[in-house]
XYZ file of N, CA, C and O in Angstrom:
496
model
N -5.516 2.058 -22.596
C -6.785 1.793 -21.955
C -6.868 2.560 -20.642
O -5.857 3.021 -20.116
N -8.046 2.649 -20.112
C -8.264 3.351 -18.850
C -7.482 2.698 -17.716
O -6.846 3.381 -16.911
N -7.517 1.370 -17.645
C -6.802 0.668 -16.565
C -5.315 0.990 -16.595
O -4.704 1.195 -15.551
N -4.718 1.030 -17.797
C -3.289 1.328 -17.910
C -3.003 2.758 -17.489
O -1.995 3.025 -16.851
N -3.881 3.685 -17.850
C -3.687 5.084 -17.471
C -3.721 5.228 -15.953
O -2.926 5.974 -15.388
N -4.632 4.530 -15.311
C -4.715 4.603 -13.847
C -3.466 4.001 -13.222
O -2.816 4.618 -12.386
N -3.127 2.790 -13.630
C -1.999 2.068 -13.035
C -0.663 2.766 -13.265
O 0.262 2.598 -12.478
N -0.556 3.566 -14.335
C 0.728 4.206 -14.625
C 0.801 5.645 -14.109
O 1.794 6.327 -14.345
N -0.206 6.096 -13.383
C -0.161 7.446 -12.813
C 1.045 7.552 -11.884
O 1.309 6.664 -11.089
N 1.781 8.662 -12.004
C 3.015 8.787 -11.225
C 2.908 9.747 -10.047
O 3.894 10.041 -9.390
N 1.706 10.260 -9.798
C 1.503 11.105 -8.625
C 0.033 11.070 -8.237
O -0.835 10.737 -9.050
N -0.225 11.460 -6.997
C -1.613 11.494 -6.530
C -2.405 12.555 -7.282
O -3.595 12.392 -7.517
N -1.740 13.646 -7.675
C -2.428 14.701 -8.419
C -2.907 14.181 -9.775
O -4.048 14.424 -10.174
N -2.037 13.472 -10.479
C -2.413 12.891 -11.779
C -3.532 11.881 -11.579
O -4.500 11.841 -12.353
N -3.435 11.089 -10.550
C -4.453 10.089 -10.249
C -5.804 10.761 -9.976
O -6.842 10.334 -10.486
N -5.785 11.828 -9.209
C -7.015 12.547 -8.889
C -7.630 13.161 -10.156
O -8.846 13.084 -10.371
N -6.799 13.769 -10.999
C -7.293 14.361 -12.255
C -7.949 13.308 -13.133
O -9.007 13.545 -13.724
N -7.348 12.155 -13.212
C -7.896 11.063 -14.014
C -9.232 10.589 -13.443
O -10.187 10.341 -14.186
N -9.307 10.495 -12.129
C -10.557 10.069 -11.489
C -11.674 11.079 -11.769
O -12.794 10.693 -12.119
N -11.364 12.368 -11.651
C -12.353 13.415 -11.931
C -12.799 13.339 -13.393
O -13.998 13.430 -13.697
N -11.853 13.154 -14.291
C -12.169 13.051 -15.720
C -13.123 11.884 -15.991
O -14.115 12.036 -16.711
N -12.835 10.736 -15.407
C -13.677 9.559 -15.635
C -15.071 9.737 -15.045
O -16.071 9.341 -15.651
N -15.153 10.342 -13.877
C -16.462 10.583 -13.260
C -17.254 11.581 -14.105
O -18.450 11.398 -14.331
N -16.572 12.610 -14.602
C -17.247 13.585 -15.468
C -17.787 12.929 -16.735
O -18.878 13.246 -17.192
N -17.023 12.022 -17.298
C -17.420 11.385 -18.561
C -18.446 10.276 -18.377
O -19.349 10.120 -19.185
N -18.295 9.484 -17.300
C -19.095 8.266 -17.181
C -19.977 8.195 -15.939
O -20.727 7.247 -15.767
N -19.868 9.149 -15.041
C -20.644 9.079 -13.803
C -19.936 8.228 -12.773
O -18.708 8.093 -12.786
N -20.706 7.645 -11.861
C -20.125 6.831 -10.794
C -19.263 5.712 -11.366
O -19.648 5.061 -12.338
N -18.116 5.497 -10.728
C -17.185 4.479 -11.195
C -17.582 3.108 -10.663
O -18.001 2.982 -9.513
N -17.406 2.068 -11.475
C -17.650 0.715 -10.973
C -16.602 0.348 -9.921
O -15.509 0.931 -9.865
N -16.953 -0.621 -9.079
C -16.067 -1.013 -7.970
C -14.668 -1.381 -8.428
O -13.689 -1.037 -7.765
N -14.534 -2.079 -9.555
C -13.191 -2.494 -9.971
C -12.309 -1.289 -10.298
O -11.113 -1.308 -10.024
N -12.879 -0.216 -10.833
C -12.078 0.981 -11.092
C -11.778 1.731 -9.797
O -10.673 2.236 -9.611
N -12.740 1.791 -8.882
C -12.481 2.413 -7.580
C -11.320 1.707 -6.889
O -10.428 2.346 -6.327
N -11.344 0.376 -6.918
C -10.271 -0.399 -6.282
C -8.937 -0.178 -6.979
O -7.899 -0.097 -6.322
N -8.949 -0.068 -8.308
C -7.704 0.182 -9.034
C -7.119 1.541 -8.634
O -5.908 1.668 -8.446
N -7.970 2.549 -8.491
C -7.494 3.851 -8.025
C -6.876 3.727 -6.630
O -5.810 4.263 -6.361
N -7.532 2.998 -5.738
C -7.038 2.848 -4.367
C -5.718 2.081 -4.327
O -4.798 2.444 -3.597
N -5.619 1.025 -5.122
C -4.381 0.239 -5.173
C -3.241 1.084 -5.738
O -2.115 1.047 -5.231
N -3.524 1.864 -6.770
C -2.489 2.713 -7.362
C -2.022 3.763 -6.361
O -0.824 4.030 -6.228
N -2.948 4.349 -5.605
C -2.572 5.309 -4.580
C -1.732 4.645 -3.492
O -0.748 5.205 -3.013
N -2.100 3.434 -3.138
C -1.335 2.662 -2.161
C 0.094 2.435 -2.657
O 1.061 2.592 -1.913
N 0.236 2.108 -3.937
C 1.573 1.904 -4.513
C 2.398 3.184 -4.477
O 3.593 3.149 -4.198
N 1.761 4.313 -4.752
C 2.476 5.588 -4.693
C 2.959 5.873 -3.270
O 4.090 6.299 -3.064
N 2.088 5.620 -2.283
C 2.484 5.804 -0.877
C 3.633 4.860 -0.512
O 4.584 5.266 0.157
N 3.536 3.611 -0.941
C 4.585 2.625 -0.643
C 5.918 3.058 -1.260
O 6.965 2.975 -0.614
N 5.865 3.534 -2.482
C 7.087 3.974 -3.172
C 7.760 5.106 -2.389
O 8.984 5.112 -2.235
N 6.969 6.048 -1.869
C 7.531 7.156 -1.089
C 8.212 6.668 0.184
O 9.109 7.317 0.698
N 7.765 5.530 0.684
C 8.360 4.964 1.898
C 9.516 4.015 1.595
O 10.000 3.330 2.488
N 9.951 3.966 0.342
C 11.057 3.090 -0.007
C 10.669 1.624 0.019
O 11.485 0.765 0.329
N 9.433 1.344 -0.308
C 8.952 -0.036 -0.371
C 8.898 -0.424 -1.835
O 8.229 0.218 -2.637
N 9.642 -1.472 -2.182
C 9.662 -1.872 -3.588
C 8.660 -2.958 -3.912
O 8.335 -3.172 -5.076
N 8.143 -3.633 -2.892
C 7.122 -4.644 -3.130
C 6.211 -4.717 -1.923
O 6.672 -4.716 -0.790
N 4.912 -4.776 -2.195
C 3.905 -4.889 -1.153
C 2.871 -5.881 -1.647
O 2.252 -5.672 -2.681
N 2.739 -6.977 -0.918
C 1.794 -8.021 -1.310
C 0.882 -8.339 -0.138
O 1.325 -8.343 1.009
N -0.383 -8.623 -0.453
C -1.336 -9.027 0.581
C -2.289 -10.053 -0.010
O -2.822 -9.857 -1.098
N -2.450 -11.156 0.713
C -3.355 -12.216 0.293
C -4.331 -12.533 1.405
O -4.387 -11.838 2.420
N -5.094 -13.590 1.258
C -6.133 -13.922 2.241
C -5.629 -14.145 3.670
O -6.355 -13.900 4.620
N -4.367 -14.601 3.829
C -3.902 -14.914 5.182
C -2.683 -14.100 5.616
O -2.132 -14.338 6.689
N -2.250 -13.153 4.812
C -1.105 -12.338 5.198
C -0.430 -11.726 3.999
O -0.967 -11.743 2.892
N 0.756 -11.184 4.240
C 1.462 -10.542 3.141
C 2.890 -10.229 3.509
O 3.408 -10.699 4.521
N 3.502 -9.401 2.664
C 4.891 -9.021 2.904
C 5.185 -7.645 2.330
O 4.531 -7.193 1.387
N 6.170 -7.016 2.941
C 6.648 -5.714 2.523
C 8.142 -5.871 2.292
O 8.859 -6.337 3.176
N 8.601 -5.495 1.111
C 10.029 -5.561 0.793
C 10.542 -4.130 0.646
O 10.042 -3.365 -0.180
N 11.514 -3.778 1.480
C 12.069 -2.430 1.495
C 13.271 -2.341 0.567
O 14.048 -3.284 0.465
N 13.439 -1.170 -0.072
C 14.682 -0.969 -0.818
C 15.715 -0.341 0.115
O 15.421 -0.038 1.272
N 16.922 -0.165 -0.379
C 18.022 0.320 0.473
C 17.864 1.775 0.890
O 18.552 2.229 1.800
N 16.981 2.517 0.222
C 16.854 3.946 0.501
C 15.618 4.276 1.330
O 15.235 5.437 1.422
N 15.008 3.297 1.953
C 13.796 3.562 2.723
C 14.049 4.576 3.829
O 15.054 4.486 4.539
N 13.142 5.553 3.974
C 13.296 6.508 5.076
C 12.746 5.972 6.406
O 12.821 6.651 7.419
N 12.212 4.766 6.396
C 11.643 4.185 7.607
C 12.776 3.796 8.551
O 13.705 3.090 8.168
N 12.670 4.284 9.768
C 13.695 3.985 10.770
C 13.599 2.509 11.176
O 12.492 2.008 11.419
N 14.717 1.813 11.277
C 14.691 0.408 11.708
C 13.969 0.204 13.038
O 13.275 -0.788 13.221
N 14.090 1.167 13.952
C 13.443 1.022 15.256
C 11.913 0.952 15.114
O 11.245 0.274 15.899
N 11.370 1.626 14.108
C 9.927 1.582 13.867
C 9.494 0.153 13.556
O 8.485 -0.335 14.078
N 10.262 -0.532 12.737
C 9.951 -1.912 12.361
C 10.138 -2.839 13.560
O 9.303 -3.702 13.826
N 11.221 -2.626 14.283
C 11.490 -3.457 15.466
C 10.367 -3.311 16.492
O 9.886 -4.305 17.044
N 9.930 -2.082 16.734
C 8.854 -1.855 17.703
C 7.548 -2.501 17.248
O 6.796 -3.032 18.061
N 7.281 -2.462 15.957
C 6.083 -3.096 15.408
C 6.116 -4.600 15.670
O 5.128 -5.189 16.122
N 7.265 -5.213 15.444
C 7.419 -6.651 15.668
C 7.306 -6.976 17.158
O 6.649 -7.948 17.537
N 7.929 -6.161 18.007
C 7.865 -6.396 19.459
C 6.438 -6.258 19.985
O 6.028 -6.990 20.877
N 5.702 -5.320 19.427
C 4.329 -5.071 19.873
C 3.390 -6.204 19.457
O 2.491 -6.565 20.209
N 3.606 -6.761 18.257
C 2.735 -7.817 17.743
C 3.570 -8.953 17.128
O 3.562 -9.159 15.927
N 4.292 -9.707 17.969
C 5.189 -10.746 17.441
C 4.466 -11.890 16.735
O 5.072 -12.571 15.907
N 3.205 -12.096 17.038
C 2.462 -13.154 16.345
C 1.992 -12.707 14.964
O 1.593 -13.535 14.149
N 2.037 -11.415 14.713
C 1.588 -10.875 13.426
C 2.753 -10.571 12.506
O 2.712 -10.875 11.319
N 3.805 -9.943 13.041
C 4.908 -9.454 12.213
C 6.197 -10.197 12.502
O 6.483 -10.553 13.635
N 7.004 -10.381 11.440
C 8.348 -10.936 11.615
C 9.220 -10.501 10.438
O 8.730 -10.272 9.327
N 10.509 -10.403 10.703
C 11.462 -10.062 9.652
C 11.895 -11.324 8.922
O 12.094 -12.372 9.536
N 12.046 -11.195 7.637
C 12.606 -12.262 6.803
C 13.813 -11.629 6.123
O 13.659 -10.793 5.231
N 14.986 -11.983 6.565
C 16.184 -11.349 6.033
C 16.267 -9.905 6.516
O 15.604 -9.516 7.465
N 17.072 -9.115 5.823
C 17.304 -7.736 6.263
C 16.295 -6.747 5.694
O 16.169 -5.637 6.197
N 15.555 -7.138 4.654
C 14.731 -6.128 3.987
C 13.276 -6.534 3.772
O 12.568 -5.888 3.013
N 12.827 -7.584 4.430
C 11.455 -8.042 4.213
C 10.715 -8.216 5.535
O 11.189 -8.879 6.448
N 9.562 -7.579 5.605
C 8.678 -7.702 6.758
C 7.468 -8.532 6.332
O 6.785 -8.196 5.374
N 7.238 -9.642 7.036
C 6.080 -10.486 6.743
C 5.026 -10.264 7.816
O 5.353 -9.975 8.955
N 3.762 -10.386 7.407
C 2.692 -10.246 8.383
C 1.614 -11.287 8.142
O 1.366 -11.701 7.009
N 1.032 -11.753 9.259
C -0.059 -12.731 9.220
C -1.325 -12.040 9.690
O -1.345 -11.430 10.750
N -2.352 -12.131 8.879
C -3.639 -11.554 9.247
C -4.676 -12.068 8.264
O -4.411 -12.165 7.073
N -5.844 -12.396 8.750
C -6.923 -12.834 7.879
C -7.472 -11.628 7.121
O -7.903 -10.646 7.728
N -7.391 -11.698 5.803
C -7.867 -10.616 4.939
C -8.605 -11.252 3.765
O -8.061 -11.379 2.680
N -9.817 -11.656 3.997
C -10.539 -12.453 3.007
C -11.035 -11.652 1.810
O -11.194 -12.183 0.729
N -11.274 -10.354 1.989
C -11.812 -9.556 0.886
C -10.781 -8.536 0.412
O -9.811 -8.232 1.117
N -11.013 -7.981 -0.754
C -10.155 -6.920 -1.278
C -10.156 -5.739 -0.313
O -9.118 -5.147 -0.027
N -11.326 -5.414 0.220
C -11.429 -4.303 1.166
C -10.585 -4.569 2.418
O -9.901 -3.665 2.910
N -10.614 -5.801 2.927
C -9.773 -6.162 4.086
C -8.302 -5.935 3.766
O -7.551 -5.399 4.586
N -7.870 -6.368 2.578
C -6.464 -6.232 2.199
C -6.073 -4.758 2.070
O -5.006 -4.348 2.520
N -6.946 -3.974 1.439
C -6.660 -2.551 1.285
C -6.558 -1.859 2.644
O -5.611 -1.114 2.894
N -7.509 -2.122 3.523
C -7.496 -1.482 4.834
C -6.276 -1.898 5.656
O -5.651 -1.065 6.312
N -5.933 -3.177 5.604
C -4.773 -3.662 6.359
C -3.485 -3.035 5.846
O -2.649 -2.581 6.638
N -3.307 -2.995 4.533
C -2.067 -2.430 3.987
C -2.012 -0.921 4.194
O -0.948 -0.376 4.484
N -3.152 -0.232 4.095
C -3.171 1.205 4.386
C -2.772 1.470 5.833
O -1.984 2.378 6.114
N -3.301 0.676 6.745
C -2.965 0.833 8.167
C -1.491 0.559 8.418
O -0.831 1.273 9.184
N -0.961 -0.487 7.781
C 0.449 -0.822 7.951
C 1.338 0.302 7.421
O 2.299 0.701 8.083
N 1.017 0.840 6.247
C 1.815 1.942 5.712
C 1.755 3.151 6.630
O 2.761 3.834 6.828
N 0.598 3.411 7.205
C 0.470 4.538 8.143
C 1.367 4.323 9.364
O 2.027 5.254 9.827
N 1.391 3.095 9.882
C 2.259 2.792 11.027
C 3.729 2.981 10.663
O 4.507 3.546 11.436
N 4.110 2.505 9.500
C 5.505 2.607 9.078
C 5.901 4.052 8.782
O 7.048 4.431 8.978
N 4.951 4.854 8.328
C 5.250 6.246 7.963
C 5.312 7.171 9.160
O 5.807 8.293 9.046
N 4.831 6.708 10.325
C 4.755 7.590 11.490
C 6.078 8.244 11.830
O 6.125 9.412 12.160
N 7.143 7.485 11.754
C 8.446 8.045 12.117
C 9.471 7.682 11.049
O 10.153 6.685 11.133
N 9.537 8.547 10.041
C 10.521 8.347 8.984
C 11.541 9.485 9.051
O 11.257 10.553 9.555
N 12.730 9.189 8.539
C 13.734 10.263 8.470
C 13.758 10.804 7.052
O 13.315 10.175 6.118
N 14.247 12.010 6.911
C 14.288 12.660 5.581
C 15.622 12.460 4.917
O 16.624 12.401 5.480
């Protein structure tokens, strides 16, 4: 199905080609497909940052890092120090965050912003 093809895309290039193909065939995409493309792109970005799980709900979420994350620990520590009421560590590999995100768009924007902050200073 189309949803499976989108969700299983393994690169942004493949994702973009699929989006172009669907627009060519069907015209403007419905919101649920636009959101699926955005979520899949978010997952690809998270994977590149060594994030194995990223969850966001109405009142917050969590990021679970794998052992190979290129994100420097100091980046996470500084994020927590800057906003201690928003971010906290749970164990050695999980960052939790509190934020009101009532809509899908709120969740997407918040997680995109968080990934951008975490990606600012990564090692290779």
